[in-house]
mmCIF file of C-alpha atoms in Angstrom:
data_model
loop_
_atom_site.group_PDB
_atom_site.id
_atom_site.type_symbol
_atom_site.label_atom_id
_atom_site.label_comp_id
_atom_site.label_asym_id
_atom_site.label_seq_id
_atom_site.Cartn_x
_atom_site.Cartn_y
_atom_site.Cartn_z
ATOM 1 C CA MET A 1 21.418 17.714 126.079
ATOM 2 C CA THR A 2 24.699 18.363 127.843
ATOM 3 C CA ILE A 3 23.746 22.025 128.210
ATOM 4 C CA GLY A 4 20.660 20.898 130.126
ATOM 5 C CA SER A 5 17.029 21.415 129.140
ATOM 6 C CA PRO A 6 16.713 23.481 125.937
ATOM 7 C CA HIS A 7 13.618 25.109 127.431
ATOM 8 C CA LEU A 8 15.449 26.208 130.564
ATOM 9 C CA TYR A 9 18.454 27.320 128.517
ATOM 10 C CA ARG A 10 16.215 29.492 126.342
ATOM 11 C CA ARG A 11 14.268 30.819 129.345
ATOM 12 C CA ASP A 12 17.441 31.760 131.245
ATOM 13 C CA GLY A 13 18.949 33.316 128.127
ATOM 14 C CA ARG A 14 15.889 35.476 127.599
ATOM 15 C CA ALA A 15 16.015 36.543 131.250
ATOM 16 C CA GLU A 16 19.589 37.734 130.683
ATOM 17 C CA GLY A 17 18.500 39.692 127.622
ATOM 18 C CA LYS A 18 20.202 37.453 125.053
ATOM 19 C CA PRO A 19 18.956 37.945 121.481
ATOM 20 C CA GLU A 20 16.650 35.195 120.207
ATOM 21 C CA ALA A 21 18.908 34.609 117.209
ATOM 22 C CA LEU A 22 21.870 33.961 119.525
ATOM 23 C CA LEU A 23 19.903 31.432 121.555
ATOM 24 C CA ASP A 24 18.743 29.705 118.353
ATOM 25 C CA ALA A 25 22.339 29.509 117.123
ATOM 26 C CA ALA A 26 23.622 28.135 120.432
ATOM 27 C CA LEU A 27 20.980 25.395 120.554
ATOM 28 C CA ALA A 28 21.578 24.503 116.906
ATOM 29 C CA GLN A 29 25.319 24.286 117.594
ATOM 30 C CA ALA A 30 24.714 21.984 120.562
ATOM 31 C CA TYR A 31 22.418 19.737 118.544
ATOM 32 C CA ALA A 32 24.956 19.507 115.708
ATOM 33 C CA VAL A 33 27.663 17.886 117.844
ATOM 34 C CA GLU A 34 25.414 15.972 120.232
ATOM 35 C CA ALA A 35 23.838 14.269 117.229
ATOM 36 C CA ASN A 36 27.307 12.730 116.763
ATOM 37 C CA GLY A 37 27.496 11.645 120.393
ATOM 38 C CA LEU A 38 29.889 14.446 121.358
ATOM 39 C CA ALA A 39 29.713 16.962 124.179
ATOM 40 C CA ALA A 40 28.548 20.459 123.316
ATOM 41 C CA VAL A 41 31.086 23.264 123.671
ATOM 42 C CA LEU A 42 29.521 26.581 122.742
ATOM 43 C CA THR A 43 32.354 28.947 123.678
ATOM 44 C CA LEU A 44 35.713 28.851 125.423
ATOM 45 C CA ASN A 45 34.013 30.203 128.538
ATOM 46 C CA HIS A 46 31.467 27.391 128.317
ATOM 47 C CA LEU A 47 34.364 24.910 128.293
ATOM 48 C CA ALA A 48 35.946 26.672 131.270
ATOM 49 C CA VAL A 49 32.705 26.304 133.246
ATOM 50 C CA ARG A 50 32.280 22.647 132.256
ATOM 51 C CA THR A 51 35.856 21.712 133.215
ATOM 52 C CA GLY A 52 36.247 23.979 136.228
ATOM 53 C CA VAL A 53 39.412 25.558 134.818
ATOM 54 C CA SER A 54 39.961 29.320 134.628
ATOM 55 C CA TYR A 55 38.835 31.014 131.417
ATOM 56 C CA ASN A 56 41.854 33.314 131.492
ATOM 57 C CA TYR A 57 44.159 30.292 131.745
ATOM 58 C CA LEU A 58 42.501 28.644 128.718
ATOM 59 C CA ARG A 59 42.546 31.914 126.789
ATOM 60 C CA GLY A 60 46.279 32.213 127.424
ATOM 61 C CA ILE A 61 46.894 28.730 126.029
ATOM 62 C CA VAL A 62 44.768 29.369 122.942
ATOM 63 C CA SER A 63 46.596 32.681 122.378
ATOM 64 C CA ARG A 64 49.932 30.853 122.833
ATOM 65 C CA THR A 65 51.067 33.471 125.371
ATOM 66 C CA PHE A 66 52.794 30.800 127.476
ATOM 67 C CA ASP A 67 53.842 27.163 127.113
ATOM 68 C CA PRO A 68 51.863 24.889 129.469
ATOM 69 C CA TYR A 69 54.137 21.876 128.921
ATOM 70 C CA ALA A 70 57.265 20.484 130.552
ATOM 71 C CA ASP A 71 59.680 18.267 128.641
ATOM 72 C CA LEU A 72 60.282 14.856 130.197
ATOM 73 C CA VAL A 73 63.348 13.107 128.805
ATOM 74 C CA ILE A 74 63.554 9.401 129.634
ATOM 75 C CA GLU A 75 66.963 7.790 129.491
ATOM 76 C CA ARG A 76 67.177 4.183 128.364
ATOM 77 C CA ARG A 77 69.280 1.810 130.443
ATOM 78 C CA ASN A 78 71.839 1.776 127.620
ATOM 79 C CA GLY A 79 72.367 5.505 128.233
ATOM 80 C CA ARG A 80 70.584 6.744 125.119
ATOM 81 C CA LYS A 81 67.842 9.305 125.600
ATOM 82 C CA MET A 82 64.360 8.906 124.172
ATOM 83 C CA ARG A 83 62.518 11.670 122.349
ATOM 84 C CA PRO A 84 61.134 14.201 124.902
ATOM 85 C CA ILE A 85 57.590 13.682 126.142
ATOM 86 C CA SER A 86 55.505 16.860 126.517
ATOM 87 C CA VAL A 87 53.777 16.734 129.913
ATOM 88 C CA PRO A 88 50.844 19.192 130.290
ATOM 89 C CA ASP A 89 50.395 21.371 133.356
ATOM 90 C CA PRO A 90 47.793 19.887 135.777
ATOM 91 C CA PRO A 91 44.955 22.298 134.781
ATOM 92 C CA LEU A 92 45.502 21.613 131.081
ATOM 93 C CA MET A 93 45.756 17.887 131.796
ATOM 94 C CA ARG A 94 42.312 18.141 133.401
ATOM 95 C CA VAL A 95 40.854 19.894 130.352
ATOM 96 C CA GLN A 96 42.473 17.456 127.936
ATOM 97 C CA ARG A 97 41.082 14.495 129.849
ATOM 98 C CA TRP A 98 37.631 16.077 129.655
ATOM 99 C CA ILE A 99 38.045 16.551 125.883
ATOM 100 C CA LEU A 100 39.289 12.972 125.557
ATOM 101 C CA HIS A 101 36.419 11.335 127.424
ATOM 102 C CA ARG A 102 33.615 13.493 126.055
ATOM 103 C CA ILE A 103 34.814 14.253 122.538
ATOM 104 C CA ALA A 104 38.011 12.730 121.135
ATOM 105 C CA SER A 105 37.425 9.124 122.227
ATOM 106 C CA ARG A 106 33.917 9.236 120.711
ATOM 107 C CA ILE A 107 35.070 10.114 117.199
ATOM 108 C CA PRO A 108 35.029 6.873 115.171
ATOM 109 C CA VAL A 109 38.326 5.246 114.227
ATOM 110 C CA HIS A 110 39.085 2.437 111.810
ATOM 111 C CA THR A 111 38.570 -1.155 112.939
ATOM 112 C CA ASP A 112 42.173 -2.003 112.024
ATOM 113 C CA SER A 113 43.484 0.607 114.491
ATOM 114 C CA TYR A 114 44.144 -0.898 117.933
ATOM 115 C CA ALA A 115 45.996 1.570 120.162
ATOM 116 C CA TYR A 116 44.448 4.149 122.532
ATOM 117 C CA GLN A 117 41.004 2.564 122.550
ATOM 118 C CA ALA A 118 38.991 0.976 125.338
ATOM 119 C CA GLY A 119 38.717 -2.763 124.830
ATOM 120 C CA SER A 120 41.614 -3.058 122.377
ATOM 121 C CA SER A 121 44.957 -4.624 123.219
ATOM 122 C CA ILE A 122 48.346 -5.591 121.870
ATOM 123 C CA ARG A 123 47.243 -9.217 122.003
ATOM 124 C CA ALA A 124 44.119 -8.550 119.930
ATOM 125 C CA CYS A 125 46.173 -6.665 117.359
ATOM 126 C CA ALA A 126 48.825 -9.373 117.082
ATOM 127 C CA MET A 127 46.196 -12.117 116.936
ATOM 128 C CA ARG A 128 44.992 -10.743 113.606
ATOM 129 C CA HIS A 129 48.264 -11.980 112.112
ATOM 130 C CA ALA A 130 48.281 -15.459 113.699
ATOM 131 C CA GLY A 131 49.382 -18.122 111.218
ATOM 132 C CA ALA A 132 51.042 -15.628 108.869
ATOM 133 C CA ARG A 133 53.760 -16.849 106.502
ATOM 134 C CA TRP A 134 54.986 -13.385 105.495
ATOM 135 C CA LEU A 135 55.194 -10.186 107.529
ATOM 136 C CA VAL A 136 55.903 -6.649 106.397
ATOM 137 C CA LYS A 137 56.488 -4.388 109.425
ATOM 138 C CA LEU A 138 56.680 -0.607 109.071
ATOM 139 C CA ASP A 139 57.123 2.299 111.455
ATOM 140 C CA ILE A 140 56.087 5.950 111.017
ATOM 141 C CA ARG A 141 58.767 8.492 111.894
ATOM 142 C CA ASN A 142 57.777 11.122 114.492
ATOM 143 C CA PHE A 143 54.150 10.046 114.328
ATOM 144 C CA PHE A 144 52.582 12.503 116.782
ATOM 145 C CA GLU A 145 54.796 15.489 115.996
ATOM 146 C CA THR A 146 53.912 15.202 112.295
ATOM 147 C CA ILE A 147 50.234 15.976 112.980
ATOM 148 C CA ASN A 148 49.616 19.724 113.158
ATOM 149 C CA GLU A 149 46.859 21.894 114.567
ATOM 150 C CA ARG A 150 45.249 22.482 111.141
ATOM 151 C CA GLN A 151 44.461 18.772 110.965
ATOM 152 C CA VAL A 152 43.133 18.782 114.525
ATOM 153 C CA PHE A 153 41.045 21.878 113.752
ATOM 154 C CA SER A 154 39.554 20.147 110.687
ATOM 155 C CA LEU A 155 38.723 17.085 112.762
ATOM 156 C CA PHE A 156 36.753 19.114 115.331
ATOM 157 C CA HIS A 157 35.102 21.239 112.647
ATOM 158 C CA GLU A 158 33.994 18.190 110.650
ATOM 159 C CA ALA A 159 32.595 16.731 113.895
ATOM 160 C CA GLY A 160 30.173 19.670 114.063
ATOM 161 C CA TYR A 161 31.886 22.383 116.134
ATOM 162 C CA VAL A 162 31.863 25.952 114.809
ATOM 163 C CA ARG A 163 35.131 27.314 113.452
ATOM 164 C CA LEU A 164 36.080 29.396 116.499
ATOM 165 C CA VAL A 165 35.431 26.582 118.981
ATOM 166 C CA SER A 166 37.256 24.144 116.679
ATOM 167 C CA LEU A 167 40.295 26.428 116.696
ATOM 168 C CA GLU A 168 40.180 26.749 120.477
ATOM 169 C CA LEU A 169 39.842 22.997 120.993
ATOM 170 C CA ALA A 170 42.699 22.395 118.556
ATOM 171 C CA ARG A 171 44.948 24.853 120.396
ATOM 172 C CA LEU A 172 44.164 23.174 123.721
ATOM 173 C CA CYS A 173 45.180 19.807 122.282
ATOM 174 C CA THR A 174 48.381 20.931 120.530
ATOM 175 C CA ARG A 175 51.658 22.505 121.560
ATOM 176 C CA SER A 176 53.161 25.437 119.703
ATOM 177 C CA ALA A 177 56.206 24.360 117.710
ATOM 178 C CA ALA A 178 57.791 27.672 118.699
ATOM 179 C CA HIS A 179 58.013 26.415 122.295
ATOM 180 C CA ALA A 180 59.386 22.910 121.664
ATOM 181 C CA SER A 181 63.077 22.355 121.023
ATOM 182 C CA HIS A 182 62.630 18.772 119.752
ATOM 183 C CA VAL A 183 60.661 19.700 116.603
ATOM 184 C CA ASP A 184 61.765 21.686 113.562
ATOM 185 C CA VAL A 185 59.766 24.912 113.653
ATOM 186 C CA ARG A 186 60.310 25.333 109.890
ATOM 187 C CA HIS A 187 57.801 22.536 109.303
ATOM 188 C CA PHE A 188 55.068 24.377 111.202
ATOM 189 C CA GLY A 189 54.677 27.686 109.423
ATOM 190 C CA GLY A 190 50.971 28.393 109.498
ATOM 191 C CA ASP A 191 50.156 32.082 109.767
ATOM 192 C CA VAL A 192 46.793 31.411 111.437
ATOM 193 C CA ARG A 193 44.576 34.502 111.353
ATOM 194 C CA ASP A 194 41.292 35.109 113.122
ATOM 195 C CA ARG A 195 39.358 38.136 111.935
ATOM 196 C CA VAL A 196 37.718 38.729 115.313
ATOM 197 C CA ILE A 197 40.211 37.745 118.027
ATOM 198 C CA GLN A 198 43.557 39.251 117.100
ATOM 199 C CA SER A 199 45.433 37.537 119.927
ATOM 200 C CA TYR A 200 44.698 34.177 118.265
ATOM 201 C CA ASN A 201 46.785 35.121 115.222
ATOM 202 C CA GLN A 202 49.982 33.051 115.161
ATOM 203 C CA PRO A 203 52.805 32.594 112.627
ATOM 204 C CA VAL A 204 53.630 29.084 113.895
ATOM 205 C CA LEU A 205 51.343 26.058 114.064
ATOM 206 C CA GLY A 206 51.098 23.624 116.936
ATOM 207 C CA PHE A 207 51.657 19.867 116.850
ATOM 208 C CA VAL A 208 50.057 16.938 118.650
ATOM 209 C CA PRO A 209 52.333 16.371 121.671
ATOM 210 C CA GLN A 210 53.288 12.920 122.810
ATOM 211 C CA GLY A 211 52.286 12.962 126.469
ATOM 212 C CA ALA A 212 48.917 14.728 126.209
ATOM 213 C CA PRO A 213 45.903 12.499 127.047
ATOM 214 C CA THR A 214 44.113 13.518 123.849
ATOM 215 C CA SER A 215 46.954 12.790 121.427
ATOM 216 C CA GLY A 216 46.349 9.091 120.821
ATOM 217 C CA ALA A 217 42.638 9.412 120.096
ATOM 218 C CA LEU A 218 43.137 12.455 117.872
ATOM 219 C CA ALA A 219 45.934 10.743 115.928
ATOM 220 C CA ASN A 220 43.753 7.675 115.377
ATOM 221 C CA ALA A 221 40.884 9.785 114.065
ATOM 222 C CA ILE A 222 43.118 11.879 111.801
ATOM 223 C CA PHE A 223 44.791 8.739 110.420
ATOM 224 C CA HIS A 224 41.400 7.194 109.560
ATOM 225 C CA GLU A 225 41.558 7.833 105.809
ATOM 226 C CA LEU A 226 45.013 6.304 105.572
ATOM 227 C CA ASP A 227 43.780 3.307 107.562
ATOM 228 C CA VAL A 228 41.005 2.936 104.972
ATOM 229 C CA THR A 229 43.557 3.140 102.154
ATOM 230 C CA PHE A 230 45.901 0.568 103.697
ATOM 231 C CA SER A 231 43.084 -1.786 104.684
ATOM 232 C CA THR A 232 41.709 -1.683 101.133
ATOM 233 C CA LEU A 233 45.194 -2.304 99.756
ATOM 234 C CA ALA A 234 45.643 -5.295 102.077
ATOM 235 C CA HIS A 235 42.280 -6.844 101.170
ATOM 236 C CA ARG A 236 43.063 -6.479 97.491
ATOM 237 C CA GLU A 237 46.268 -8.472 98.044
ATOM 238 C CA ARG A 238 44.568 -11.008 100.376
ATOM 239 C CA MET A 239 46.622 -9.650 103.228
ATOM 240 C CA VAL A 240 45.836 -8.511 106.773
ATOM 241 C CA TYR A 241 46.599 -4.948 107.899
ATOM 242 C CA THR A 242 46.736 -3.517 111.421
ATOM 243 C CA ARG A 243 48.043 -0.330 112.979
ATOM 244 C CA TYR A 244 49.066 0.103 116.597
ATOM 245 C CA ALA A 245 49.910 3.812 116.968
ATOM 246 C CA ASP A 246 52.890 4.253 114.618
ATOM 247 C CA ASP A 247 53.444 0.520 113.965
ATOM 248 C CA LEU A 248 51.972 -0.744 110.673
ATOM 249 C CA THR A 249 51.875 -4.479 109.976
ATOM 250 C CA PHE A 250 50.867 -6.337 106.818
ATOM 251 C CA SER A 251 50.776 -10.144 106.730
ATOM 252 C CA SER A 252 49.974 -12.889 104.258
ATOM 253 C CA ILE A 253 49.562 -16.663 104.009
ATOM 254 C CA GLU A 254 49.548 -16.494 100.212
ATOM 255 C CA GLU A 255 52.405 -16.969 97.783
ATOM 256 C CA PHE A 256 54.474 -13.854 98.222
ATOM 257 C CA ASP A 257 58.022 -12.660 97.610
ATOM 258 C CA ARG A 258 60.412 -9.843 98.451
ATOM 259 C CA SER A 259 59.660 -8.062 95.194
ATOM 260 C CA ARG A 260 55.976 -7.765 96.062
ATOM 261 C CA ALA A 261 56.886 -6.769 99.601
ATOM 262 C CA ALA A 262 59.127 -3.984 98.292
ATOM 263 C CA GLN A 263 56.331 -2.816 95.995
ATOM 264 C CA LEU A 264 53.945 -2.744 98.970
ATOM 265 C CA ILE A 265 56.427 -0.696 101.001
ATOM 266 C CA ARG A 266 56.833 1.835 98.189
ATOM 267 C CA LYS A 267 53.058 2.179 97.870
ATOM 268 C CA VAL A 268 52.576 2.668 101.621
ATOM 269 C CA GLY A 269 55.443 5.165 101.725
ATOM 270 C CA SER A 270 53.930 7.158 98.881
ATOM 271 C CA GLU A 271 50.519 7.307 100.564
ATOM 272 C CA LEU A 272 52.105 8.392 103.839
ATOM 273 C CA ARG A 273 54.125 11.155 102.168
ATOM 274 C CA SER A 274 50.988 12.491 100.505
ATOM 275 C CA GLU A 275 49.601 13.153 104.002
ATOM 276 C CA GLY A 276 52.823 14.525 105.472
ATOM 277 C CA PHE A 277 54.045 11.335 107.172
ATOM 278 C CA SER A 278 57.194 9.364 106.419
ATOM 279 C CA LEU A 279 58.462 5.838 106.987
ATOM 280 C CA HIS A 280 61.256 5.115 109.423
ATOM 281 C CA GLN A 281 63.375 3.184 106.935
ATOM 282 C CA GLN A 282 65.692 1.693 109.562
ATOM 283 C CA LYS A 283 62.712 -0.003 111.225
ATOM 284 C CA THR A 284 61.246 -1.538 108.055
ATOM 285 C CA ARG A 285 61.243 -5.325 108.204
ATOM 286 C CA ILE A 286 60.313 -8.050 105.700
ATOM 287 C CA VAL A 287 59.959 -11.451 107.410
ATOM 288 C CA PRO A 288 59.687 -14.435 105.010
ATOM 289 C CA PRO A 289 58.583 -18.006 105.772
ATOM 290 C CA GLY A 290 60.949 -19.498 108.323
ATOM 291 C CA GLY A 291 61.724 -16.102 109.841
ATOM 292 C CA ARG A 292 60.916 -15.165 113.441
ATOM 293 C CA LYS A 293 57.465 -13.593 113.245
ATOM 294 C CA LEU A 294 56.966 -11.005 115.948
ATOM 295 C CA VAL A 295 54.123 -8.482 116.015
ATOM 296 C CA LEU A 296 54.301 -5.980 118.867
ATOM 297 C CA GLY A 297 56.611 -8.354 120.715
ATOM 298 C CA LEU A 298 54.377 -11.424 120.337
ATOM 299 C CA LEU A 299 55.023 -14.501 118.218
ATOM 300 C CA VAL A 300 52.308 -15.043 115.591
ATOM 301 C CA ASP A 301 53.640 -18.020 113.653
ATOM 302 C CA ARG A 302 51.089 -20.472 115.129
ATOM 303 C CA ASP A 303 47.338 -20.565 115.663
ATOM 304 C CA ASP A 304 47.592 -18.447 118.806
ATOM 305 C CA VAL A 305 49.944 -15.679 119.869
ATOM 306 C CA ARG A 306 52.754 -16.444 122.308
ATOM 307 C CA LEU A 307 55.277 -14.599 124.394
ATOM 308 C CA SER A 308 58.694 -14.424 122.816
ATOM 309 C CA ARG A 309 61.603 -16.163 124.509
ATOM 310 C CA SER A 310 63.218 -12.791 125.159
ATOM 311 C CA MET A 311 60.082 -11.513 126.918
ATOM 312 C CA ARG A 312 59.894 -14.596 129.140
ATOM 313 C CA SER A 313 63.581 -14.271 129.947
ATOM 314 C CA ARG A 314 63.243 -10.571 130.683
ATOM 315 C CA ILE A 315 60.504 -11.197 133.238
ATOM 316 C CA ALA A 316 62.120 -14.289 134.754
ATOM 317 C CA GLU A 317 65.514 -12.614 135.143
ATOM 318 C CA ASN A 318 63.978 -9.725 137.082
ATOM 319 C CA VAL A 319 61.990 -12.045 139.341
ATOM 320 C CA ARG A 320 65.052 -14.240 139.990
ATOM 321 C CA GLY A 321 67.205 -11.173 140.586
ATOM 322 C CA VAL A 322 64.906 -9.867 143.319
ATOM 323 C CA GLU A 323 64.606 -13.365 144.828
ATOM 324 C CA LYS A 324 68.383 -13.883 144.927
ATOM 325 C CA PHE A 325 69.877 -10.440 145.567
ATOM 326 C CA GLY A 326 67.034 -8.413 147.054
ATOM 327 C CA LEU A 327 64.955 -5.601 145.593
ATOM 328 C CA ALA A 328 67.287 -2.665 146.243
ATOM 329 C CA THR A 329 70.441 -4.420 144.992
ATOM 330 C CA HIS A 330 68.765 -5.721 141.843
ATOM 331 C CA VAL A 331 67.211 -2.339 141.013
ATOM 332 C CA LEU A 332 70.639 -0.720 141.354
ATOM 333 C CA HIS A 333 72.146 -3.387 139.096
ATOM 334 C CA ARG A 334 69.430 -2.878 136.473
ATOM 335 C CA ARG A 335 69.992 0.899 136.609
ATOM 336 C CA PHE A 336 66.388 1.857 137.360
ATOM 337 C CA SER A 337 65.962 5.297 138.906
ATOM 338 C CA SER A 338 63.528 4.168 141.626
ATOM 339 C CA LEU A 339 62.229 1.080 143.388
ATOM 340 C CA ASP A 340 58.649 2.064 142.650
ATOM 341 C CA GLY A 341 59.351 2.509 138.954
ATOM 342 C CA PHE A 342 61.004 -0.908 138.753
ATOM 343 C CA VAL A 343 58.165 -2.665 140.580
ATOM 344 C CA ARG A 344 55.613 -1.035 138.305
ATOM 345 C CA HIS A 345 57.667 -1.983 135.239
ATOM 346 C CA VAL A 346 57.877 -5.684 136.128
ATOM 347 C CA SER A 347 54.252 -5.737 137.270
ATOM 348 C CA GLY A 348 53.206 -4.254 133.932
ATOM 349 C CA LEU A 349 55.166 -6.920 132.060
ATOM 350 C CA LEU A 350 53.452 -9.615 134.132
ATOM 351 C CA ALA A 351 50.022 -8.109 133.459
ATOM 352 C CA PHE A 352 50.829 -8.156 129.741
ATOM 353 C CA ALA A 353 52.078 -11.751 129.969
ATOM 354 C CA THR A 354 48.933 -12.825 131.843
ATOM 355 C CA ASP A 355 46.799 -11.618 128.941
ATOM 356 C CA VAL A 356 48.875 -13.705 126.505
ATOM 357 C CA GLU A 357 49.921 -16.839 128.416
ATOM 358 C CA PRO A 358 47.993 -16.907 131.696
ATOM 359 C CA GLY A 359 49.328 -20.282 132.902
ATOM 360 C CA TRP A 360 52.998 -19.307 132.739
ATOM 361 C CA ALA A 361 52.329 -15.780 133.990
ATOM 362 C CA ARG A 362 50.292 -16.876 137.025
ATOM 363 C CA HIS A 363 53.157 -19.050 138.250
ATOM 364 C CA MET A 364 55.665 -16.246 137.723
ATOM 365 C CA SER A 365 53.414 -13.658 139.386
ATOM 366 C CA LYS A 366 53.170 -15.804 142.539
ATOM 367 C CA ARG A 367 56.957 -15.851 142.741
ATOM 368 C CA TRP A 368 57.001 -12.089 142.131
ATOM 369 C CA GLN A 369 54.527 -11.410 144.936
ATOM 370 C CA ALA A 370 56.470 -13.640 147.309
ATOM 371 C CA ALA A 371 59.735 -11.883 146.431
ATOM 372 C CA LEU A 372 58.186 -8.474 147.062
ATOM 373 C CA ARG A 373 56.756 -9.566 150.404
ATOM 374 C CA ALA A 374 60.182 -10.914 151.390
ATOM 375 C CA ASN A 375 61.563 -7.433 150.683
ATOM 376 C CA ASN A 376 58.838 -5.761 152.750
ATOM 377 C CA TRP A 377 57.224 -4.210 149.687
ATOM 378 C CA LEU A 378 53.718 -4.065 151.114
ATOM 379 C CA ASP A 379 52.136 -1.448 148.832
ATOM 380 C CA PHE A 380 52.074 -3.749 145.797
ATOM 381 C CA THR A 381 48.971 -5.651 144.720
ATOM 382 C CA PHE A 382 48.578 -7.867 141.682
ATOM 383 C CA ASN A 383 44.962 -8.572 140.849
ATOM 384 C CA ARG A 384 45.183 -10.744 137.781
#
């Protein structure tokens, strides 16, 4: 057991004068979640001890007495700003990573869900649609911010944690809508009331923040029933369904048409609305035979996935730019905020390309390494 030997736990509890009924309840609570492969959390103080983070700090977060997040706004190179990312304070980041590795990542998710899981990849997701004749591509609007703390609480409670611990875990994994300017607080009226701990009572619910380590795993688990619904719908139509975070893709090799595609979109939209989600209509795409079939940036019109021409060009242009003009000049031209950020960006693209088309990517990565060495960039390593 993650609380150690039950015998020693009971012996030490008795030595401290703990009632036998309390010890029985604590051990039963630990067994309930550990039977599901999850770490036992008996109280908020127990979590504080296990993570090495101050109890008073955690209590303040659960009581929503302060906002432990900073908003990071990333500006695209075209000047437009992306939706703010909520970055947790370092102590909360530590706790969330503990919850992720020992709890959230161990809650089962649907096999058609590919993001935020060890061993899954964009390539594996796209490969499910290889050879498709029709694609229907959908996007969920404000995916993370739509999920509220009630849903996270229910997830922890159904996993075996008692109600109070489930509430505390949910609060540690969500951000109060009252503290975030990029969400509409009117959508998060909750009036949460705890009969014992008055400071936990709040009139505003929290949401799953994009930027917290736990958010992806929790979103996957909460979306499980919808994944089941959409997978069943796809199988009934002899289609393939996948989800990568907020990107939903349906594909078919059967006789299909735009009318059936529109009917599918209406059905998916209805199911999403029933659970509080909504489609991003501007990002809905129907791709018929003869159309350019991209899934998560990869071409899927043949027997194997391939890099798109735009992706190859994007990588090659950056490598050639550094080769011809030098690292600093090219980074300035491309309007990146830092040399390190640019190097990591191109290196990430090459790592992605190596997973998809290793022959082409290996040649390009050798040129990239040589260009970096020529610019005295000695801290970079590429291990593919």
